[in-house]
PDB file of C-alpha atoms and ligand atoms in Angstrom:
ATOM      1  CA  UNK A   1       4.487 -17.264 -35.891  1.00 39.00           C
ATOM      2  CA  UNK A   2       2.494 -14.961 -38.016  1.00 41.00           C
ATOM      3  CA  UNK A   3       1.304 -13.232 -34.729  1.00 44.00           C
ATOM      4  CA  UNK A   4       4.676 -12.824 -33.650  1.00 44.00           C
ATOM      5  CA  UNK A   5       5.767 -11.255 -36.748  1.00 42.00           C
ATOM      6  CA  UNK A   6       2.873  -8.828 -36.504  1.00 42.00           C
ATOM      7  CA  UNK A   7       3.556  -7.870 -32.981  1.00 43.00           C
ATOM      8  CA  UNK A   8       7.182  -7.125 -33.768  1.00 41.00           C
ATOM      9  CA  UNK A   9       6.076  -4.845 -36.632  1.00 42.00           C
ATOM     10  CA  UNK A  10       3.710  -2.993 -34.190  1.00 43.00           C
ATOM     11  CA  UNK A  11       6.263  -2.759 -31.694  1.00 43.00           C
ATOM     12  CA  UNK A  12       8.592  -0.731 -34.454  1.00 42.00           C
ATOM     13  CA  UNK A  13       5.913   1.164 -35.670  1.00 41.00           C
ATOM     14  CA  UNK A  14       4.880   2.200 -31.873  1.00 41.00           C
ATOM     15  CA  UNK A  15       8.424   3.293 -31.107  1.00 43.00           C
ATOM     16  CA  UNK A  16       8.699   5.477 -34.279  1.00 41.00           C
ATOM     17  CA  UNK A  17       5.703   6.914 -33.718  1.00 43.00           C
ATOM     18  CA  UNK A  18       6.691   8.147 -29.829  1.00 43.00           C
ATOM     19  CA  UNK A  19       9.998   9.038 -31.038  1.00 44.00           C
ATOM     20  CA  UNK A  20       8.588  11.364 -33.421  1.00 45.00           C
ATOM     21  CA  UNK A  21       5.651  12.957 -31.535  1.00 50.00           C
ATOM     22  CA  UNK A  22       6.173  12.405 -28.043  1.00 49.00           C
ATOM     23  CA  UNK A  23       8.981  13.444 -25.418  1.00 56.00           C
ATOM     24  CA  UNK A  24      10.384  10.415 -23.348  1.00 59.00           C
ATOM     25  CA  UNK A  25       8.412  11.212 -20.501  1.00 63.00           C
ATOM     26  CA  UNK A  26       4.902  10.587 -22.323  1.00 74.00           C
ATOM     27  CA  UNK A  27       6.122   7.056 -23.065  1.00 85.00           C
ATOM     28  CA  UNK A  28       3.517   4.611 -21.998  1.00 91.00           C
ATOM     29  CA  UNK A  29       3.879   3.563 -18.464  1.00 95.00           C
ATOM     30  CA  UNK A  30       5.205  -0.055 -18.325  1.00 96.00           C
ATOM     31  CA  UNK A  31       4.468  -1.978 -15.002  1.00 97.00           C
ATOM     32  CA  UNK A  32       5.975  -5.386 -13.825  1.00 97.00           C
ATOM     33  CA  UNK A  33       4.077  -8.921 -12.742  1.00 98.00           C
ATOM     34  CA  UNK A  34       5.173 -11.416 -10.465  1.00 98.00           C
ATOM     35  CA  UNK A  35       3.164 -14.529  -9.142  1.00 98.00           C
ATOM     36  CA  UNK A  36       2.728 -14.674  -5.316  1.00 98.00           C
ATOM     37  CA  UNK A  37       0.424 -17.770  -5.643  1.00 98.00           C
ATOM     38  CA  UNK A  38      -1.324 -19.208  -8.216  1.00 97.00           C
ATOM     39  CA  UNK A  39      -4.176 -16.947  -8.226  1.00 98.00           C
ATOM     40  CA  UNK A  40      -2.468 -13.946  -6.558  1.00 98.00           C
ATOM     41  CA  UNK A  41      -0.113 -11.315  -8.488  1.00 98.00           C
ATOM     42  CA  UNK A  42       1.966  -8.639  -7.381  1.00 98.00           C
ATOM     43  CA  UNK A  43       1.829  -5.612  -9.969  1.00 98.00           C
ATOM     44  CA  UNK A  44       5.018  -3.446  -9.168  1.00 98.00           C
ATOM     45  CA  UNK A  45       6.260   0.419 -10.940  1.00 97.00           C
ATOM     46  CA  UNK A  46       4.244   3.282 -10.932  1.00 97.00           C
ATOM     47  CA  UNK A  47       3.833   3.887  -7.031  1.00 97.00           C
ATOM     48  CA  UNK A  48       2.484   1.579  -4.696  1.00 98.00           C
ATOM     49  CA  UNK A  49       2.867  -2.453  -5.427  1.00 98.00           C
ATOM     50  CA  UNK A  50      -0.561  -3.654  -6.779  1.00 98.00           C
ATOM     51  CA  UNK A  51      -1.964  -6.911  -5.374  1.00 98.00           C
ATOM     52  CA  UNK A  52      -4.226  -8.797  -8.272  1.00 98.00           C
ATOM     53  CA  UNK A  53      -6.321 -11.320  -7.018  1.00 98.00           C
ATOM     54  CA  UNK A  54      -8.311 -13.282  -9.169  1.00 98.00           C
ATOM     55  CA  UNK A  55     -11.696 -15.002  -7.740  1.00 98.00           C
ATOM     56  CA  UNK A  56     -14.389 -17.083  -9.193  1.00 98.00           C
ATOM     57  CA  UNK A  57     -16.204 -13.880 -10.044  1.00 95.00           C
ATOM     58  CA  UNK A  58     -13.318 -11.625 -11.252  1.00 98.00           C
ATOM     59  CA  UNK A  59     -10.150  -9.579 -10.060  1.00 98.00           C
ATOM     60  CA  UNK A  60      -9.861  -8.038  -7.256  1.00 98.00           C
ATOM     61  CA  UNK A  61      -7.076  -5.368  -7.075  1.00 98.00           C
ATOM     62  CA  UNK A  62      -5.546  -3.814  -3.999  1.00 98.00           C
ATOM     63  CA  UNK A  63      -4.363  -0.342  -4.349  1.00 98.00           C
ATOM     64  CA  UNK A  64      -4.179   1.779  -8.221  1.00 98.00           C
ATOM     65  CA  UNK A  65      -1.107   3.097  -7.993  1.00 98.00           C
ATOM     66  CA  UNK A  66      -0.254   7.008  -9.567  1.00 98.00           C
ATOM     67  CA  UNK A  67      -2.486   8.343 -12.093  1.00 97.00           C
ATOM     68  CA  UNK A  68      -2.400   7.238 -15.534  1.00 97.00           C
ATOM     69  CA  UNK A  69      -1.337   3.914 -14.762  1.00 98.00           C
ATOM     70  CA  UNK A  70      -4.470   1.962 -15.254  1.00 98.00           C
ATOM     71  CA  UNK A  71      -3.616   0.731 -18.687  1.00 97.00           C
ATOM     72  CA  UNK A  72      -0.459  -0.746 -17.531  1.00 98.00           C
ATOM     73  CA  UNK A  73      -2.153  -2.535 -14.259  1.00 98.00           C
ATOM     74  CA  UNK A  74      -4.799  -3.774 -16.749  1.00 98.00           C
ATOM     75  CA  UNK A  75      -1.743  -4.918 -19.368  1.00 98.00           C
ATOM     76  CA  UNK A  76      -0.379  -6.835 -16.538  1.00 98.00           C
ATOM     77  CA  UNK A  77      -3.746  -8.486 -15.362  1.00 98.00           C
ATOM     78  CA  UNK A  78      -5.052  -9.407 -18.801  1.00 98.00           C
ATOM     79  CA  UNK A  79      -1.455 -11.676 -19.083  1.00 98.00           C
ATOM     80  CA  UNK A  80      -2.669 -13.648 -16.372  1.00 98.00           C
ATOM     81  CA  UNK A  81      -6.690 -13.699 -16.789  1.00 98.00           C
ATOM     82  CA  UNK A  82      -9.479 -12.671 -19.046  1.00 97.00           C
ATOM     83  CA  UNK A  83     -11.810 -12.100 -16.229  1.00 98.00           C
ATOM     84  CA  UNK A  84     -12.887  -8.310 -15.352  1.00 98.00           C
ATOM     85  CA  UNK A  85     -11.690  -6.463 -12.696  1.00 98.00           C
ATOM     86  CA  UNK A  86     -14.857  -6.367 -10.252  1.00 98.00           C
ATOM     87  CA  UNK A  87     -13.253  -4.666  -7.075  1.00 98.00           C
ATOM     88  CA  UNK A  88     -10.458  -2.529  -5.588  1.00 98.00           C
ATOM     89  CA  UNK A  89      -9.584  -2.156  -2.238  1.00 98.00           C
ATOM     90  CA  UNK A  90      -7.664   0.852  -1.566  1.00 98.00           C
ATOM     91  CA  UNK A  91      -5.150   0.492   1.491  1.00 98.00           C
ATOM     92  CA  UNK A  92      -5.275   4.268   2.096  1.00 98.00           C
ATOM     93  CA  UNK A  93      -5.967   7.417   0.691  1.00 98.00           C
ATOM     94  CA  UNK A  94      -2.324   8.699  -1.016  1.00 98.00           C
ATOM     95  CA  UNK A  95      -2.147   9.153  -4.770  1.00 98.00           C
ATOM     96  CA  UNK A  96       0.415   6.510  -5.519  1.00 98.00           C
ATOM     97  CA  UNK A  97      -2.537   3.913  -4.206  1.00 98.00           C
ATOM     98  CA  UNK A  98      -5.355   5.518  -5.173  1.00 98.00           C
ATOM     99  CA  UNK A  99      -4.365   7.520  -8.550  1.00 98.00           C
ATOM    100  CA  UNK A 100      -5.752   5.259 -11.326  1.00 98.00           C
ATOM    101  CA  UNK A 101      -9.085   4.193  -9.480  1.00 98.00           C
ATOM    102  CA  UNK A 102     -10.732   6.854 -11.964  1.00 97.00           C
ATOM    103  CA  UNK A 103      -9.330   4.573 -14.818  1.00 98.00           C
ATOM    104  CA  UNK A 104     -11.745   1.538 -13.934  1.00 97.00           C
ATOM    105  CA  UNK A 105     -15.463   1.271 -14.768  1.00 96.00           C
ATOM    106  CA  UNK A 106     -17.603   3.027 -11.973  1.00 92.00           C
ATOM    107  CA  UNK A 107     -19.525  -0.068 -11.667  1.00 94.00           C
ATOM    108  CA  UNK A 108     -16.488  -1.715  -9.973  1.00 98.00           C
ATOM    109  CA  UNK A 109     -16.866  -1.439  -6.145  1.00 98.00           C
ATOM    110  CA  UNK A 110     -14.420   0.301  -4.186  1.00 98.00           C
ATOM    111  CA  UNK A 111     -13.607  -0.295  -0.760  1.00 98.00           C
ATOM    112  CA  UNK A 112     -11.657   1.062   1.955  1.00 98.00           C
ATOM    113  CA  UNK A 113     -11.606   2.097   5.656  1.00 98.00           C
ATOM    114  CA  UNK A 114     -13.946   5.177   6.765  1.00 98.00           C
ATOM    115  CA  UNK A 115     -11.477   7.248   7.617  1.00 98.00           C
ATOM    116  CA  UNK A 116      -9.457   6.834   4.188  1.00 98.00           C
ATOM    117  CA  UNK A 117     -12.692   7.781   2.668  1.00 98.00           C
ATOM    118  CA  UNK A 118     -13.195  10.897   4.327  1.00 98.00           C
ATOM    119  CA  UNK A 119      -9.285  11.526   3.408  1.00 98.00           C
ATOM    120  CA  UNK A 120      -9.833  10.883  -0.496  1.00 98.00           C
ATOM    121  CA  UNK A 121     -13.024  13.378  -0.019  1.00 98.00           C
ATOM    122  CA  UNK A 122     -10.689  16.258   0.363  1.00 98.00           C
ATOM    123  CA  UNK A 123      -8.446  15.191  -2.722  1.00 98.00           C
ATOM    124  CA  UNK A 124      -8.974  17.251  -5.843  1.00 96.00           C
ATOM    125  CA  UNK A 125      -8.758  14.133  -7.944  1.00 96.00           C
ATOM    126  CA  UNK A 126     -12.065  12.636  -6.518  1.00 97.00           C
ATOM    127  CA  UNK A 127     -13.777  16.467  -6.623  1.00 97.00           C
ATOM    128  CA  UNK A 128     -16.954  16.765  -8.943  1.00 96.00           C
ATOM    129  CA  UNK A 129     -17.625  14.257 -11.524  1.00 95.00           C
ATOM    130  CA  UNK A 130     -14.587  11.727  -9.949  1.00 96.00           C
ATOM    131  CA  UNK A 131     -16.529  11.390  -6.682  1.00 97.00           C
ATOM    132  CA  UNK A 132     -17.780   8.497  -8.101  1.00 96.00           C
ATOM    133  CA  UNK A 133     -14.415   6.933  -7.745  1.00 98.00           C
ATOM    134  CA  UNK A 134     -14.361   7.223  -4.004  1.00 98.00           C
ATOM    135  CA  UNK A 135     -15.079   4.113  -2.038  1.00 98.00           C
ATOM    136  CA  UNK A 136     -18.643   2.839  -1.913  1.00 97.00           C
ATOM    137  CA  UNK A 137     -18.414   0.595   1.146  1.00 98.00           C
ATOM    138  CA  UNK A 138     -16.146   1.290   3.994  1.00 98.00           C
ATOM    139  CA  UNK A 139     -15.804  -0.286   7.668  1.00 98.00           C
ATOM    140  CA  UNK A 140     -14.464   0.369  10.891  1.00 98.00           C
ATOM    141  CA  UNK A 141     -12.408  -2.318  12.624  1.00 98.00           C
ATOM    142  CA  UNK A 142     -12.682  -5.247  10.245  1.00 98.00           C
ATOM    143  CA  UNK A 143     -14.593  -6.316   7.217  1.00 98.00           C
ATOM    144  CA  UNK A 144     -14.704  -9.736   4.974  1.00 98.00           C
ATOM    145  CA  UNK A 145     -15.307  -9.698   1.667  1.00 98.00           C
ATOM    146  CA  UNK A 146     -16.436 -12.409  -0.533  1.00 98.00           C
ATOM    147  CA  UNK A 147     -16.695 -16.345   0.467  1.00 97.00           C
ATOM    148  CA  UNK A 148     -14.748 -19.723   0.640  1.00 97.00           C
ATOM    149  CA  UNK A 149     -11.224 -19.747  -1.047  1.00 97.00           C
ATOM    150  CA  UNK A 150     -12.150 -16.297  -2.653  1.00 98.00           C
ATOM    151  CA  UNK A 151     -12.789 -14.930   1.098  1.00 98.00           C
ATOM    152  CA  UNK A 152     -10.821 -11.568   1.959  1.00 98.00           C
ATOM    153  CA  UNK A 153     -10.447  -9.790   5.477  1.00 98.00           C
ATOM    154  CA  UNK A 154      -9.652  -6.144   5.900  1.00 98.00           C
ATOM    155  CA  UNK A 155      -8.418  -5.040   9.198  1.00 98.00           C
ATOM    156  CA  UNK A 156      -7.847  -1.578  10.802  1.00 98.00           C
ATOM    157  CA  UNK A 157      -6.082  -1.479  14.032  1.00 98.00           C
ATOM    158  CA  UNK A 158      -5.609   1.985  14.939  1.00 98.00           C
ATOM    159  CA  UNK A 159      -3.412   5.089  13.498  1.00 98.00           C
ATOM    160  CA  UNK A 160      -0.054   4.602  11.726  1.00 98.00           C
ATOM    161  CA  UNK A 161       1.002   5.770   8.214  1.00 98.00           C
ATOM    162  CA  UNK A 162      -2.411   7.564   7.943  1.00 98.00           C
ATOM    163  CA  UNK A 163      -5.850   7.261  10.242  1.00 98.00           C
ATOM    164  CA  UNK A 164      -7.108   4.777   7.825  1.00 98.00           C
ATOM    165  CA  UNK A 165      -4.418   2.098   6.857  1.00 98.00           C
ATOM    166  CA  UNK A 166      -5.929  -1.362   5.970  1.00 98.00           C
ATOM    167  CA  UNK A 167      -3.952  -4.708   6.240  1.00 98.00           C
ATOM    168  CA  UNK A 168      -6.096  -6.941   3.337  1.00 98.00           C
ATOM    169  CA  UNK A 169      -5.460 -10.278   4.089  1.00 98.00           C
ATOM    170  CA  UNK A 170      -6.154 -13.109   1.783  1.00 98.00           C
ATOM    171  CA  UNK A 171      -6.515 -16.464   4.429  1.00 98.00           C
ATOM    172  CA  UNK A 172      -6.645 -19.099   2.129  1.00 98.00           C
ATOM    173  CA  UNK A 173      -3.365 -17.931   0.661  1.00 98.00           C
ATOM    174  CA  UNK A 174      -1.684 -17.044   3.808  1.00 98.00           C
ATOM    175  CA  UNK A 175      -0.850 -13.475   2.002  1.00 98.00           C
ATOM    176  CA  UNK A 176      -1.339 -10.152   3.446  1.00 98.00           C
ATOM    177  CA  UNK A 177      -0.667  -6.913   1.241  1.00 98.00           C
ATOM    178  CA  UNK A 178       0.172  -4.362   4.320  1.00 98.00           C
ATOM    179  CA  UNK A 179       0.097  -1.068   2.331  1.00 98.00           C
ATOM    180  CA  UNK A 180       2.243   1.755   3.827  1.00 98.00           C
ATOM    181  CA  UNK A 181       1.493   0.480   7.009  1.00 98.00           C
ATOM    182  CA  UNK A 182       4.466  -1.156   5.799  1.00 98.00           C
ATOM    183  CA  UNK A 183       5.798   0.252   2.944  1.00 98.00           C
ATOM    184  CA  UNK A 184       9.538  -1.094   3.147  1.00 98.00           C
ATOM    185  CA  UNK A 185      12.370  -1.748   5.944  1.00 98.00           C
ATOM    186  CA  UNK A 186      13.000   1.981   6.897  1.00 98.00           C
ATOM    187  CA  UNK A 187      11.593   4.964   8.928  1.00 98.00           C
ATOM    188  CA  UNK A 188       8.021   5.253   7.508  1.00 98.00           C
ATOM    189  CA  UNK A 189       6.411   8.270   6.623  1.00 98.00           C
ATOM    190  CA  UNK A 190       4.089   9.585   9.107  1.00 98.00           C
ATOM    191  CA  UNK A 191       1.230  11.392   7.359  1.00 98.00           C
ATOM    192  CA  UNK A 192       0.125  13.781  10.160  1.00 98.00           C
ATOM    193  CA  UNK A 193      -2.155  15.963   7.593  1.00 98.00           C
ATOM    194  CA  UNK A 194      -4.042  12.459   7.324  1.00 98.00           C
ATOM    195  CA  UNK A 195      -3.991  11.442  10.611  1.00 98.00           C
ATOM    196  CA  UNK A 196      -0.901   9.329  10.931  1.00 98.00           C
ATOM    197  CA  UNK A 197       0.564   9.239  14.248  1.00 98.00           C
ATOM    198  CA  UNK A 198       4.239   7.989  15.520  1.00 98.00           C
ATOM    199  CA  UNK A 199       3.105   7.539  18.755  1.00 98.00           C
ATOM    200  CA  UNK A 200       0.237   4.946  17.962  1.00 98.00           C
ATOM    201  CA  UNK A 201       2.487   3.464  15.217  1.00 98.00           C
ATOM    202  CA  UNK A 202       4.113   0.742  17.176  1.00 98.00           C
ATOM    203  CA  UNK A 203       0.885  -0.563  19.138  1.00 98.00           C
ATOM    204  CA  UNK A 204      -0.820  -0.114  15.449  1.00 98.00           C
ATOM    205  CA  UNK A 205       1.435  -2.639  14.308  1.00 98.00           C
ATOM    206  CA  UNK A 206       1.896  -4.796  17.708  1.00 98.00           C
ATOM    207  CA  UNK A 207      -1.757  -5.285  17.688  1.00 98.00           C
ATOM    208  CA  UNK A 208      -1.684  -6.431  13.863  1.00 98.00           C
ATOM    209  CA  UNK A 209       1.222  -8.992  14.398  1.00 98.00           C
ATOM    210  CA  UNK A 210      -0.574 -10.745  17.147  1.00 97.00           C
ATOM    211  CA  UNK A 211      -4.109 -10.612  16.016  1.00 97.00           C
ATOM    212  CA  UNK A 212      -3.586 -11.813  12.731  1.00 98.00           C
ATOM    213  CA  UNK A 213      -3.136 -15.474  12.398  1.00 94.00           C
ATOM    214  CA  UNK A 214      -1.745 -17.608   9.686  1.00 95.00           C
ATOM    215  CA  UNK A 215       0.111 -15.218   7.529  1.00 98.00           C
ATOM    216  CA  UNK A 216       3.500 -16.366   6.201  1.00 97.00           C
ATOM    217  CA  UNK A 217       3.689 -13.831   3.072  1.00 98.00           C
ATOM    218  CA  UNK A 218       3.486 -10.167   2.778  1.00 98.00           C
ATOM    219  CA  UNK A 219       3.045  -7.542   0.185  1.00 98.00           C
ATOM    220  CA  UNK A 220       4.677  -4.514   1.462  1.00 98.00           C
ATOM    221  CA  UNK A 221       3.555  -0.971   0.107  1.00 98.00           C
ATOM    222  CA  UNK A 222       6.647  -0.291  -1.985  1.00 98.00           C
ATOM    223  CA  UNK A 223       9.290  -2.735  -1.612  1.00 97.00           C
ATOM    224  CA  UNK A 224       9.290  -4.412  -5.030  1.00 96.00           C
ATOM    225  CA  UNK A 225       9.867  -8.145  -3.658  1.00 97.00           C
ATOM    226  CA  UNK A 226       7.484  -9.960  -0.985  1.00 98.00           C
ATOM    227  CA  UNK A 227       8.591 -10.252   2.250  1.00 98.00           C
ATOM    228  CA  UNK A 228       7.494 -12.241   5.733  1.00 98.00           C
ATOM    229  CA  UNK A 229       4.956 -12.006   8.249  1.00 98.00           C
ATOM    230  CA  UNK A 230       8.140 -12.182  10.946  1.00 98.00           C
ATOM    231  CA  UNK A 231       9.274  -8.968   9.023  1.00 98.00           C
ATOM    232  CA  UNK A 232       6.443  -7.168   9.712  1.00 98.00           C
ATOM    233  CA  UNK A 233       6.181  -7.767  13.347  1.00 98.00           C
ATOM    234  CA  UNK A 234      10.022  -6.995  13.379  1.00 98.00           C
ATOM    235  CA  UNK A 235       9.037  -3.419  11.645  1.00 98.00           C
ATOM    236  CA  UNK A 236       6.815  -2.834  14.561  1.00 98.00           C
ATOM    237  CA  UNK A 237       9.387  -3.442  17.146  1.00 98.00           C
ATOM    238  CA  UNK A 238      11.844  -1.258  14.961  1.00 98.00           C
ATOM    239  CA  UNK A 239       9.284   1.773  15.551  1.00 98.00           C
ATOM    240  CA  UNK A 240       8.759   0.787  19.157  1.00 98.00           C
ATOM    241  CA  UNK A 241      12.650   1.381  19.657  1.00 98.00           C
ATOM    242  CA  UNK A 242      12.327   4.491  17.776  1.00 98.00           C
ATOM    243  CA  UNK A 243       9.658   5.660  19.624  1.00 98.00           C
ATOM    244  CA  UNK A 244      11.446   4.906  22.749  1.00 98.00           C
ATOM    245  CA  UNK A 245      14.668   6.232  21.939  1.00 98.00           C
ATOM    246  CA  UNK A 246      12.853   9.390  20.806  1.00 98.00           C
ATOM    247  CA  UNK A 247      10.925   9.777  24.097  1.00 98.00           C
ATOM    248  CA  UNK A 248      14.165   9.159  26.061  1.00 97.00           C
ATOM    249  CA  UNK A 249      15.811  12.084  23.898  1.00 97.00           C
ATOM    250  CA  UNK A 250      12.857  14.287  24.976  1.00 97.00           C
ATOM    251  CA  UNK A 251      12.847  13.684  28.338  1.00 97.00           C
ATOM    252  CA  UNK A 252      16.432  14.457  28.752  1.00 97.00           C
ATOM    253  CA  UNK A 253      15.697  17.729  27.159  1.00 97.00           C
ATOM    254  CA  UNK A 254      17.436  17.063  23.839  1.00 97.00           C
ATOM    255  CA  UNK A 255      17.143  19.422  20.828  1.00 97.00           C
ATOM    256  CA  UNK A 256      15.495  17.470  17.654  1.00 97.00           C
ATOM    257  CA  UNK A 257      18.875  17.751  16.041  1.00 97.00           C
ATOM    258  CA  UNK A 258      20.615  16.487  19.020  1.00 98.00           C
ATOM    259  CA  UNK A 259      17.975  13.803  19.470  1.00 98.00           C
ATOM    260  CA  UNK A 260      18.406  12.469  15.708  1.00 97.00           C
ATOM    261  CA  UNK A 261      22.396  12.648  16.027  1.00 96.00           C
ATOM    262  CA  UNK A 262      22.210  10.563  19.165  1.00 95.00           C
ATOM    263  CA  UNK A 263      19.451   8.299  18.115  1.00 95.00           C
ATOM    264  CA  UNK A 264      20.896   4.596  18.868  1.00 93.00           C
ATOM    265  CA  UNK A 265      18.765   1.630  18.065  1.00 96.00           C
ATOM    266  CA  UNK A 266      19.747  -2.162  18.679  1.00 97.00           C
ATOM    267  CA  UNK A 267      21.940  -4.250  15.986  1.00 97.00           C
ATOM    268  CA  UNK A 268      19.384  -6.003  14.545  1.00 96.00           C
ATOM    269  CA  UNK A 269      18.009  -2.775  13.030  1.00 98.00           C
ATOM    270  CA  UNK A 270      21.330  -1.749  11.454  1.00 96.00           C
ATOM    271  CA  UNK A 271      19.939  -2.304   7.973  1.00 97.00           C
ATOM    272  CA  UNK A 272      16.787  -0.163   8.308  1.00 98.00           C
ATOM    273  CA  UNK A 273      16.881   2.854   6.174  1.00 97.00           C
ATOM    274  CA  UNK A 274      16.877   5.976   8.518  1.00 97.00           C
ATOM    275  CA  UNK A 275      16.209   8.895   5.925  1.00 96.00           C
ATOM    276  CA  UNK A 276      13.151  10.066   7.688  1.00 97.00           C
ATOM    277  CA  UNK A 277      14.697   9.874  11.382  1.00 98.00           C
ATOM    278  CA  UNK A 278      14.702  13.769  11.572  1.00 98.00           C
ATOM    279  CA  UNK A 279      11.376  14.085   9.940  1.00 98.00           C
ATOM    280  CA  UNK A 280       9.625  11.503  12.319  1.00 98.00           C
ATOM    281  CA  UNK A 281      11.291  12.392  15.572  1.00 98.00           C
ATOM    282  CA  UNK A 282      10.203  16.178  14.832  1.00 98.00           C
ATOM    283  CA  UNK A 283       6.524  14.807  14.233  1.00 98.00           C
ATOM    284  CA  UNK A 284       6.835  12.352  17.310  1.00 98.00           C
ATOM    285  CA  UNK A 285       8.342  15.668  19.508  1.00 98.00           C
ATOM    286  CA  UNK A 286       5.302  17.516  18.375  1.00 98.00           C
ATOM    287  CA  UNK A 287       2.716  14.903  18.694  1.00 97.00           C
ATOM    288  CA  UNK A 288       3.888  14.444  22.657  1.00 96.00           C
ATOM    289  CA  UNK A 289       4.126  17.968  23.199  1.00 94.00           C
ATOM    290  CA  UNK A 290       0.357  18.289  22.123  1.00 91.00           C
ATOM    291  CA  UNK A 291      -0.558  15.832  24.760  1.00 77.00           C
TER     292      UNK A 291
HETATM  293 ZN1  LIG B 301       1.295   6.104   1.339  1.00 59.97          ZN
END
């Protein structure tokens, strides 16, 4: 009880300090945590979804959100375990997934696909002294980290959102974190500047969906709820249908505008967000024309 009173006073004092000295934008970032399995959690807010996997030797984080979200991540990790963070996996290069790498001690091992490391090396946030927050270990097609119940499998199947998208699988828990290869059920962002490809996207997901076995639950890159492996596979079909419709419009000689206006996808994709349709048709046209 004494502890609760103390906390209450702290909160009041903290609020007073904030209102006196800081604008609302400078309020401390606060994340949310959701249990996915007994030792696997999803930390939401501040950019991409972070996974926190509590192993025998420490906590493995998948993605570190935007810059300045380290304390918010650790606050939620501390609500479920006292173990230290020992490893970070970055699913891809973007600043809303790698932004708080620099909050963690340089001794924390950072792992990513080799193309993601190359992409991160081009980012301002990893220049100079911050090079120490770049990945320490990389891989090409597949990599296994840790052992037994703590085993983590990393998979790369080709270009999609970027050219270094890792799918992180926790095999004993039958859960995968897909990063932004599957951010949400909507037209994906195709980051051509970081090697993304709208032409390869459907194949990349199809390969992943058929090669990776025994996953039931998916932590997507951005949707703040878990979803299913079937939804991930269906997202691949959505991208295949989108690519087919775009190719058809292009061979019919349609402009990008006409292609977007006439884009018809099967009824089962009616709930998918189409905000990125024009952007993706433009990029797929450019990619096909360059071939
Ligand atoms: Zn991204």
